Short mmCIF file of C-alpha atoms in Angstrom, two decimals:
data_model
loop_
_atom_site.label_atom_id
_atom_site.label_comp_id
_atom_site.label_asym_id
_atom_site.label_seq_id
_atom_site.Cartn_x
_atom_site.Cartn_y
_atom_site.Cartn_z
CA UNK G 28 113.24 -41.83 111.56
CA UNK G 29 111.62 -44.59 109.50
CA UNK G 30 112.61 -45.20 105.89
CA UNK G 31 109.07 -44.33 104.79
CA UNK G 32 109.18 -40.97 106.59
CA UNK G 33 112.55 -40.11 105.07
CA UNK G 34 111.21 -40.91 101.62
CA UNK G 35 108.17 -38.67 102.10
CA UNK G 36 110.31 -35.73 103.26
CA UNK G 37 112.70 -36.18 100.37
CA UNK G 38 109.90 -36.23 97.82
CA UNK G 39 108.26 -33.18 99.41
CA UNK G 40 111.49 -31.22 99.37
CA UNK G 41 112.13 -32.17 95.77
CA UNK G 42 108.65 -31.04 94.82
CA UNK G 43 109.30 -27.60 96.30
CA UNK G 44 112.48 -27.01 94.28
CA UNK G 45 110.75 -26.21 90.96
CA UNK G 46 108.24 -24.00 92.75
CA UNK G 47 110.94 -21.95 94.46
CA UNK G 48 113.00 -21.78 91.29
CA UNK G 49 110.07 -20.64 89.15
CA UNK G 50 108.78 -18.06 91.61
CA UNK G 51 109.91 -14.53 90.69
CA UNK G 52 112.18 -12.74 93.12
CA UNK G 53 110.45 -10.11 95.20
CA UNK G 54 111.11 -6.82 93.41
CA UNK G 55 112.56 -3.98 95.40
CA UNK G 56 110.58 -0.72 95.38
CA UNK G 57 113.26 0.80 93.15
CA UNK G 58 113.07 -2.06 90.65
CA UNK G 59 109.28 -1.94 90.67
CA UNK G 60 109.42 1.80 89.93
CA UNK G 61 111.91 1.14 87.14
CA UNK G 62 109.53 -1.38 85.53
CA UNK G 63 106.69 1.14 85.58
CA UNK G 64 108.68 3.85 83.80
CA UNK G 65 107.53 4.38 80.19
CA UNK G 66 109.92 2.99 77.63
CA UNK G 67 110.97 4.80 74.42
CA UNK G 68 109.84 3.43 71.06
CA UNK G 69 112.14 0.84 69.53
CA UNK G 70 112.47 3.02 66.44
CA UNK G 71 112.34 6.80 66.33
CA UNK G 72 113.06 9.54 63.81
CA UNK G 73 116.54 9.54 62.32
CA UNK G 74 116.62 13.25 61.50
CA UNK G 75 120.18 14.34 62.25
CA UNK G 76 121.64 10.84 62.04
CA UNK G 77 120.82 7.16 62.44
CA UNK G 78 122.18 6.93 65.99
CA UNK G 79 119.76 9.61 67.16
CA UNK G 80 116.88 7.31 66.26
CA UNK G 81 118.04 4.54 68.58
CA UNK G 82 116.71 4.16 72.13
CA UNK G 83 119.13 4.61 75.00
CA UNK G 84 122.28 6.66 75.40
CA UNK G 85 124.34 7.46 72.31
CA UNK G 86 127.93 8.61 72.77
CA UNK G 87 131.25 7.75 71.13
CA UNK G 88 133.47 7.16 74.13
CA UNK G 89 137.17 6.88 73.38
CA UNK G 90 140.46 7.42 75.21
CA UNK G 91 140.55 10.97 76.54
CA UNK G 92 136.77 11.44 76.40
CA UNK G 93 135.25 11.99 79.87
CA UNK G 94 132.61 9.53 81.06
CA UNK G 95 129.05 10.82 81.07
CA UNK G 96 127.70 11.83 84.49
CA UNK G 97 125.79 9.06 86.26
CA UNK G 98 123.28 11.36 87.96
CA UNK G 99 121.19 12.00 84.84
CA UNK G 100 117.69 10.50 84.89
CA UNK G 101 115.90 12.45 82.16
CA UNK G 102 113.74 10.33 79.88
CA UNK G 103 115.28 12.20 76.99
CA UNK G 104 118.25 14.56 76.71
CA UNK G 105 120.78 15.95 74.28
CA UNK G 106 124.06 17.90 74.35
CA UNK G 107 125.00 19.76 71.18
CA UNK G 108 127.48 22.32 69.89
CA UNK G 109 125.32 25.37 69.14
CA UNK G 110 127.64 26.60 66.39
CA UNK G 111 128.67 23.54 64.41
CA UNK G 112 125.45 21.67 65.13
CA UNK G 113 127.36 18.57 66.27
CA UNK G 114 125.40 16.39 68.71
CA UNK G 115 127.99 15.33 71.28
CA UNK G 116 125.76 12.86 73.12
CA UNK G 117 122.10 12.04 73.47
CA UNK G 118 119.58 9.80 75.21
CA UNK G 119 116.33 8.95 73.40
CA UNK G 120 116.81 12.17 71.43
CA UNK G 121 113.70 11.75 69.26
CA UNK G 122 111.31 10.40 71.90
CA UNK G 123 108.08 12.39 71.43
CA UNK G 124 107.09 13.68 74.88
CA UNK G 125 104.94 16.51 76.29
CA UNK G 126 107.13 19.64 76.19
CA UNK G 127 105.42 21.89 78.77
CA UNK G 128 106.47 25.55 78.55
CA UNK G 129 109.64 24.84 76.58
CA UNK G 130 107.18 24.94 73.66
CA UNK G 131 107.03 28.71 74.23
CA UNK G 132 110.39 28.85 72.45
CA UNK G 133 108.61 27.81 69.25
CA UNK G 134 105.83 30.30 69.98
CA UNK G 135 108.40 33.08 70.27
CA UNK G 136 110.42 31.95 67.25
CA UNK G 137 107.20 32.04 65.22
CA UNK G 138 105.43 35.17 66.50
CA UNK G 139 108.11 37.46 67.90
CA UNK G 140 109.38 38.76 64.51
CA UNK G 141 105.85 39.75 63.48
CA UNK G 142 104.85 42.16 66.27
CA UNK G 143 106.53 45.55 66.89
CA UNK G 144 107.77 45.60 70.46
CA UNK G 145 106.43 49.09 71.15
CA UNK G 146 102.89 48.30 69.95
CA UNK G 147 100.31 48.76 72.73
CA UNK G 148 97.22 46.59 73.20
CA UNK G 149 94.24 46.69 75.57
CA UNK G 150 93.40 43.20 76.84
CA UNK G 151 89.84 41.91 76.42
CA UNK G 152 88.08 39.13 78.40
CA UNK G 153 88.07 36.99 75.24
CA UNK G 154 91.86 37.12 75.08
CA UNK G 155 92.13 35.27 78.40
CA UNK G 156 89.12 32.98 78.06
CA UNK G 157 91.12 29.93 76.92
CA UNK G 158 93.94 30.10 79.47
CA UNK G 159 94.10 26.66 81.08
CA UNK G 160 93.22 26.11 84.73
CA UNK G 161 96.29 26.12 86.94
CA UNK G 162 98.40 27.86 84.28
CA UNK G 163 101.49 29.84 85.16
CA UNK G 164 100.56 33.52 84.93
CA UNK G 165 102.42 36.81 84.88
CA UNK G 166 99.36 38.81 85.97
CA UNK G 167 97.89 40.28 82.79
CA UNK G 168 94.59 42.05 83.58
CA UNK G 169 91.55 42.70 81.43
CA UNK G 170 90.95 46.26 80.20
CA UNK G 171 94.60 47.14 80.84
CA UNK G 172 97.08 48.20 78.16
CA UNK G 173 100.40 46.40 77.64
CA UNK G 174 103.14 46.74 75.08
CA UNK G 175 104.38 43.78 73.09
CA UNK G 176 107.65 44.21 74.97
CA UNK G 177 105.83 43.87 78.31
CA UNK G 178 104.09 40.72 77.15
CA UNK G 179 107.26 39.02 75.93
CA UNK G 180 108.87 39.68 79.29
CA UNK G 181 105.86 37.92 80.82
CA UNK G 182 106.29 34.97 78.46
CA UNK G 183 110.01 34.45 78.99
CA UNK G 184 110.47 35.39 82.63
CA UNK G 185 107.26 34.13 84.27
CA UNK G 186 106.21 31.66 81.56
CA UNK G 187 102.89 33.49 81.56
CA UNK G 188 100.21 31.63 79.64
CA UNK G 189 98.07 34.75 79.96
CA UNK G 190 100.71 36.73 78.03
CA UNK G 191 100.91 33.98 75.38
CA UNK G 192 97.16 34.14 74.77
CA UNK G 193 97.15 37.92 74.48
CA UNK G 194 100.02 37.82 71.97
CA UNK G 195 98.19 35.06 70.09
CA UNK G 196 95.15 37.32 69.86
CA UNK G 197 97.34 40.07 68.48
CA UNK G 198 98.65 37.56 65.94
CA UNK G 199 95.16 36.75 64.67
CA UNK G 200 93.99 34.21 67.24
CA UNK G 201 95.05 30.97 68.90
CA UNK G 202 94.02 28.79 65.94
CA UNK G 203 96.07 30.81 63.46
CA UNK G 204 99.03 30.89 65.82
CA UNK G 205 98.96 27.11 66.32
CA UNK G 206 98.91 26.55 62.56
CA UNK G 207 101.84 28.91 62.10
CA UNK G 208 103.78 27.18 64.89
CA UNK G 209 103.28 23.78 63.26
CA UNK G 210 104.38 25.25 59.92
CA UNK G 211 107.43 26.76 61.60
CA UNK G 212 108.31 23.42 63.21
CA UNK G 213 108.14 21.80 59.79
CA UNK G 214 110.40 24.52 58.35
CA UNK G 215 112.95 23.88 61.11
CA UNK G 216 112.70 20.11 60.49
CA UNK G 217 111.46 19.71 64.05
CA UNK G 218 109.32 16.83 62.84
CA UNK G 219 108.69 15.28 66.28
CA UNK G 220 106.76 18.41 67.27
CA UNK G 221 103.00 18.81 67.10
CA UNK G 222 101.40 21.93 68.62
CA UNK G 223 97.88 21.99 70.05
CA UNK G 224 98.16 24.88 72.52
CA UNK G 225 100.64 27.72 71.93
CA UNK G 226 101.61 27.99 75.60
CA UNK G 227 102.68 24.35 76.12
CA UNK G 228 99.74 23.60 78.43
CA UNK G 229 99.05 19.84 78.54
CA UNK G 230 96.89 18.84 75.58
CA UNK G 231 96.15 15.53 73.86
CA UNK G 232 98.58 15.02 70.99
CA UNK G 233 100.90 17.88 71.94
CA UNK G 234 104.47 16.59 71.78
CA UNK G 235 108.04 17.52 71.00
CA UNK G 236 111.45 15.95 71.64
CA UNK G 237 114.80 16.89 73.12
CA UNK G 238 116.17 17.05 69.57
CA UNK G 239 113.40 19.35 68.34
CA UNK G 240 113.52 21.67 71.33
CA UNK G 241 117.25 22.06 70.77
CA UNK G 242 116.68 22.89 67.10
CA UNK G 243 114.02 25.43 68.08
CA UNK G 244 116.24 27.08 70.69
CA UNK G 245 119.09 27.31 68.19
CA UNK G 246 116.79 29.05 65.74
CA UNK G 247 115.35 31.42 68.32
CA UNK G 248 118.80 32.49 69.48
CA UNK G 249 119.44 33.96 66.03
CA UNK G 250 116.95 36.70 66.88
CA UNK G 251 118.27 39.63 68.91
CA UNK G 252 115.04 40.22 70.84
CA UNK G 253 114.69 36.50 71.60
CA UNK G 254 118.21 36.52 73.08
CA UNK G 255 117.39 39.58 75.16
CA UNK G 256 114.20 38.20 76.65
CA UNK G 257 115.42 34.67 77.38
CA UNK G 258 118.53 35.98 79.15
CA UNK G 259 116.88 38.67 81.30
CA UNK G 260 117.03 37.65 84.98
CA UNK G 261 114.45 40.15 86.26
CA UNK G 262 112.33 43.05 85.04
CA UNK G 263 109.50 45.40 85.98
CA UNK G 264 106.02 44.47 84.80
CA UNK G 265 103.05 46.89 84.62
CA UNK G 266 100.46 46.68 87.38
CA UNK G 267 96.85 47.83 87.23
CA UNK G 268 95.95 51.43 86.59
CA UNK G 269 94.35 52.65 89.80
CA UNK G 270 91.60 55.30 89.65
CA UNK G 271 92.99 58.72 90.49
CA UNK G 272 96.63 57.65 90.00
CA UNK G 273 98.52 59.45 87.26
CA UNK G 274 101.42 56.98 87.26
CA UNK G 275 100.95 53.26 86.69
CA UNK G 276 102.51 51.01 89.27
CA UNK G 277 104.89 48.16 88.42
CA UNK G 278 106.01 45.00 90.15
CA UNK G 279 109.16 42.94 89.74
CA UNK G 280 109.14 39.61 87.96
CA UNK G 281 112.05 37.16 88.05
CA UNK G 282 113.04 34.59 85.47
CA UNK G 283 111.99 31.07 86.48
CA UNK G 284 115.11 29.62 84.78
CA UNK G 285 117.06 28.70 87.92
CA UNK G 286 120.33 28.24 86.06
CA UNK G 287 120.06 31.91 85.13
CA UNK G 288 118.96 33.36 88.46
CA UNK G 289 120.06 30.74 90.97
CA UNK G 290 117.93 29.53 93.86
CA UNK G 291 118.23 27.82 97.23
CA UNK G 292 120.45 24.80 96.70
CA UNK G 293 121.41 25.68 93.11
CA UNK G 294 123.80 28.44 91.99
CA UNK G 295 123.48 30.33 88.73
CA UNK G 296 125.42 28.42 86.08
CA UNK G 297 128.59 30.16 84.94
CA UNK G 298 128.15 31.12 81.29
CA UNK G 299 124.37 30.57 81.05
CA UNK G 300 122.55 32.78 78.52
CA UNK G 301 118.99 31.33 78.42
CA UNK G 302 116.71 29.80 77.24
CA UNK G 303 113.45 28.21 78.65
CA UNK G 304 112.12 25.89 81.33
CA UNK G 305 108.75 24.24 81.83
CA UNK G 306 106.74 21.94 84.07
CA UNK G 307 103.30 20.34 83.85
CA UNK G 308 101.62 17.23 85.27
CA UNK G 309 102.16 15.13 82.14
CA UNK G 310 105.45 16.59 80.97
CA UNK G 311 107.22 16.66 84.29
CA UNK G 312 110.07 19.17 84.33
CA UNK G 313 111.65 20.20 81.02
CA UNK G 314 114.52 22.56 80.24
CA UNK G 315 116.57 23.81 77.32
CA UNK G 316 119.62 25.93 78.04
CA UNK G 317 122.49 27.58 76.19
CA UNK G 318 125.83 28.39 77.80
CA UNK G 319 129.29 29.61 76.81
CA UNK G 320 132.68 28.66 78.19
CA UNK G 321 136.11 29.42 76.75
CA UNK G 322 134.67 30.36 73.38
CA UNK G 323 132.52 27.23 73.08
CA UNK G 324 128.71 27.56 73.00
CA UNK G 325 126.64 24.50 73.92
CA UNK G 326 122.95 23.70 73.94
CA UNK G 327 121.40 21.15 76.28
CA UNK G 328 117.86 19.85 76.66
CA UNK G 329 116.58 17.60 79.46
CA UNK G 330 113.03 16.22 79.55
CA UNK G 331 111.27 14.68 82.56
CA UNK G 332 113.97 13.52 84.99
CA UNK G 333 112.82 10.88 87.48
CA UNK G 334 115.20 11.93 90.26
CA UNK G 335 113.57 13.34 93.36
CA UNK G 336 116.35 15.81 94.14
CA UNK G 337 115.36 19.46 94.30
CA UNK G 338 115.72 21.28 90.94
CA UNK G 339 116.63 17.97 89.26
CA UNK G 340 116.12 19.21 85.70
CA UNK G 341 118.54 22.11 86.22
CA UNK G 342 121.15 20.05 88.04
CA UNK G 343 121.08 17.39 85.34
CA UNK G 344 121.35 20.05 82.63
CA UNK G 345 124.33 21.58 84.45
CA UNK G 346 126.04 18.18 84.71
CA UNK G 347 125.56 17.59 81.00
CA UNK G 348 126.87 21.06 80.16
CA UNK G 349 129.95 20.43 82.34
CA UNK G 350 130.50 17.16 80.49
CA UNK G 351 129.98 18.82 77.12
CA UNK G 352 132.55 21.52 77.79
CA UNK G 353 135.04 18.86 78.93
CA UNK G 354 134.30 16.58 75.97
CA UNK G 355 134.17 19.23 73.24
CA UNK G 356 136.97 18.70 70.74
CA UNK G 357 137.60 15.17 72.05
CA UNK G 358 134.38 13.27 71.42
CA UNK G 359 133.23 12.24 67.94
CA UNK G 360 129.65 13.46 67.28
CA UNK G 361 126.75 11.00 67.16
CA UNK G 362 124.69 13.22 64.86
CA UNK G 363 123.95 16.80 63.92
CA UNK G 364 121.36 19.53 64.34
CA UNK G 365 119.98 19.89 60.85
CA UNK G 366 119.47 23.31 59.24
CA UNK G 367 116.05 24.71 58.39
CA UNK G 368 114.65 23.74 55.02
CA UNK G 369 115.09 27.26 53.67
CA UNK G 370 118.73 27.34 54.71
CA UNK G 371 119.41 24.37 52.43
CA UNK G 372 118.37 26.48 49.44
CA UNK G 373 119.98 29.66 50.73
CA UNK G 374 116.62 31.41 51.30
CA UNK G 375 116.92 31.75 55.06
CA UNK G 376 118.35 34.70 56.96
CA UNK G 377 120.19 34.18 60.21
CA UNK G 378 118.76 37.06 62.22
CA UNK G 379 115.14 36.16 61.59
CA UNK G 380 115.88 32.60 62.55
CA UNK G 381 116.01 31.41 58.97
CA UNK G 382 112.29 31.90 58.41
CA UNK G 383 112.59 34.66 55.86
CA UNK G 384 110.54 36.98 58.09
CA UNK G 385 111.70 40.48 58.66
CA UNK G 386 108.70 41.83 60.55
CA UNK G 387 108.63 45.11 62.41
CA UNK G 388 109.26 43.37 65.70
CA UNK G 389 112.34 41.49 64.56
CA UNK G 390 115.83 41.53 65.95
CA UNK G 391 117.11 44.59 64.11
CA UNK G 392 115.75 46.94 66.74
CA UNK G 393 117.92 48.04 69.61
CA UNK G 394 117.78 45.73 72.58
CA UNK G 395 117.18 47.14 76.00
CA UNK G 396 114.66 49.19 77.89
CA UNK G 397 111.18 49.88 76.55
CA UNK G 398 109.43 52.50 78.59
CA UNK G 399 112.11 52.11 81.25
CA UNK G 400 110.54 48.91 82.57
CA UNK G 401 112.92 46.14 81.53
CA UNK G 402 116.01 45.85 83.68
CA UNK G 403 118.82 43.34 83.37
CA UNK G 404 120.76 42.40 86.48
CA UNK G 405 124.13 44.06 86.87
CA UNK G 406 127.24 42.04 86.19
CA UNK G 407 129.22 40.57 89.03
CA UNK G 408 128.43 37.85 91.50
CA UNK G 409 126.26 35.68 89.29
CA UNK G 410 127.97 34.38 86.18
CA UNK G 411 124.54 33.94 84.61
CA UNK G 412 123.78 37.63 84.93
CA UNK G 413 127.14 38.49 83.39
CA UNK G 414 126.42 36.47 80.27
CA UNK G 415 122.90 37.88 80.17
CA UNK G 416 124.40 41.33 79.77
CA UNK G 417 126.75 40.03 77.11
CA UNK G 418 123.83 38.64 75.17
CA UNK G 419 121.85 41.88 75.23
CA UNK G 420 124.63 44.23 74.13
CA UNK G 421 127.19 44.47 71.38
CA UNK G 422 127.40 44.30 67.63
CA UNK G 423 124.96 42.03 65.83
CA UNK G 424 126.51 39.49 63.51
CA UNK G 425 124.22 38.48 60.65
CA UNK G 426 124.29 35.03 59.13
CA UNK G 427 123.78 34.57 55.40
CA UNK G 428 122.03 31.46 54.14
CA UNK G 429 124.71 30.91 51.50
CA UNK G 430 127.50 30.89 54.10
CA UNK G 431 125.58 28.26 56.03
CA UNK G 432 125.48 26.03 52.98
CA UNK G 433 129.23 26.25 52.48
CA UNK G 434 130.36 25.86 56.07
CA UNK G 435 127.58 23.62 57.40
CA UNK G 436 127.47 25.92 60.40
CA UNK G 437 124.87 28.12 61.98
CA UNK G 438 126.83 30.03 64.61
CA UNK G 439 125.23 31.98 67.39
CA UNK G 440 125.92 35.70 67.01
CA UNK G 441 129.30 36.79 68.31
CA UNK G 442 127.71 38.92 71.00
CA UNK G 443 126.89 35.77 72.99
CA UNK G 444 130.53 35.63 74.01
CA UNK G 445 131.55 39.27 73.97
CA UNK G 446 131.91 39.51 77.73
CA UNK G 447 134.10 37.04 79.58
CA UNK G 448 132.59 35.50 82.66
CA UNK G 449 133.22 36.94 86.10
CA UNK G 450 134.91 34.44 88.44
CA UNK G 451 132.47 32.75 90.87
CA UNK G 452 131.85 34.81 93.97
#
């Protein structure tokens, strides 16, 4: 090869080096998907502690503290002690995201104490006119009568937007209910939350966070009726009144919380006692749950996991609960669940969720069957069903606002743990 030819090849090769070096590596499909995932804000609310306002995972790992599970892909999640309020670990806790039907917890915490559970109501066409297309429904029919108790079963078990809109009508209308829900969120210091639709249906500007949903669930669980409904695995719901029939038919509805009822590929979680799941196009899957193990009660919220595994939101919640029970008493908290505003001044009452409402539909009434239609699964087999029974029976423990101020605690009522779990079948 001539000297001139060698020189040309050398120069050409040298010229390619910067091009190859500067060219970006071909991204794998997984990396490309990672780049397209929305990122949390650099700064978020610091309610509950400065660490909770930071993006990413927050946990104080130390010798003896178990490592967090790797298979958790939720955009936002939190694990907290339901009694002390300690946040054991979190990930983008204050990221404001669409909440889907987990927002129904705030709807219930706001409206449930105001309506007597035995009150009957005949549904009008106007009551159902604003139910969003593609909504989850329990099967409420126009010109049919339902009790408040029936409708709450529809809200909690089937996440029925139709039942939410009927209850909103009974509460004075959707607009009034939305205003009251936003006021209630402010009272709870759930300041990431903005309500547009009371049922959690996707709406512009409707957001909450894993932190807020956990606060809301903690408040709701102070109410006896709330605990009953969110922990009921299955119940009978009224059908249509057929001409000529003296007795109204019923059909069975099952709770869509798969950690409570179990499903193909996912067992009921041992110790589960509620509370609410959700799923919409923009929110993805969301879930807040409460569970008890060995005298410890934990709350967990997971929002919008990216994993493609079946029932991802439940499996990730279960992994975080398992971690929380293992880490409790060993890990130093990264923050706290703050009390309601009224609890700071001693004006709140535990059983009404700290909102100062007594209402004729509040938790002082006896839990259980109304008209013989609500049925809770028998104990045995499913640990979830066993705790569900524990939640709906027993002596109610009231919480005084003044005690909260002294102890910095807002414990769940003792009846959450009155029955020990059955061993797995």
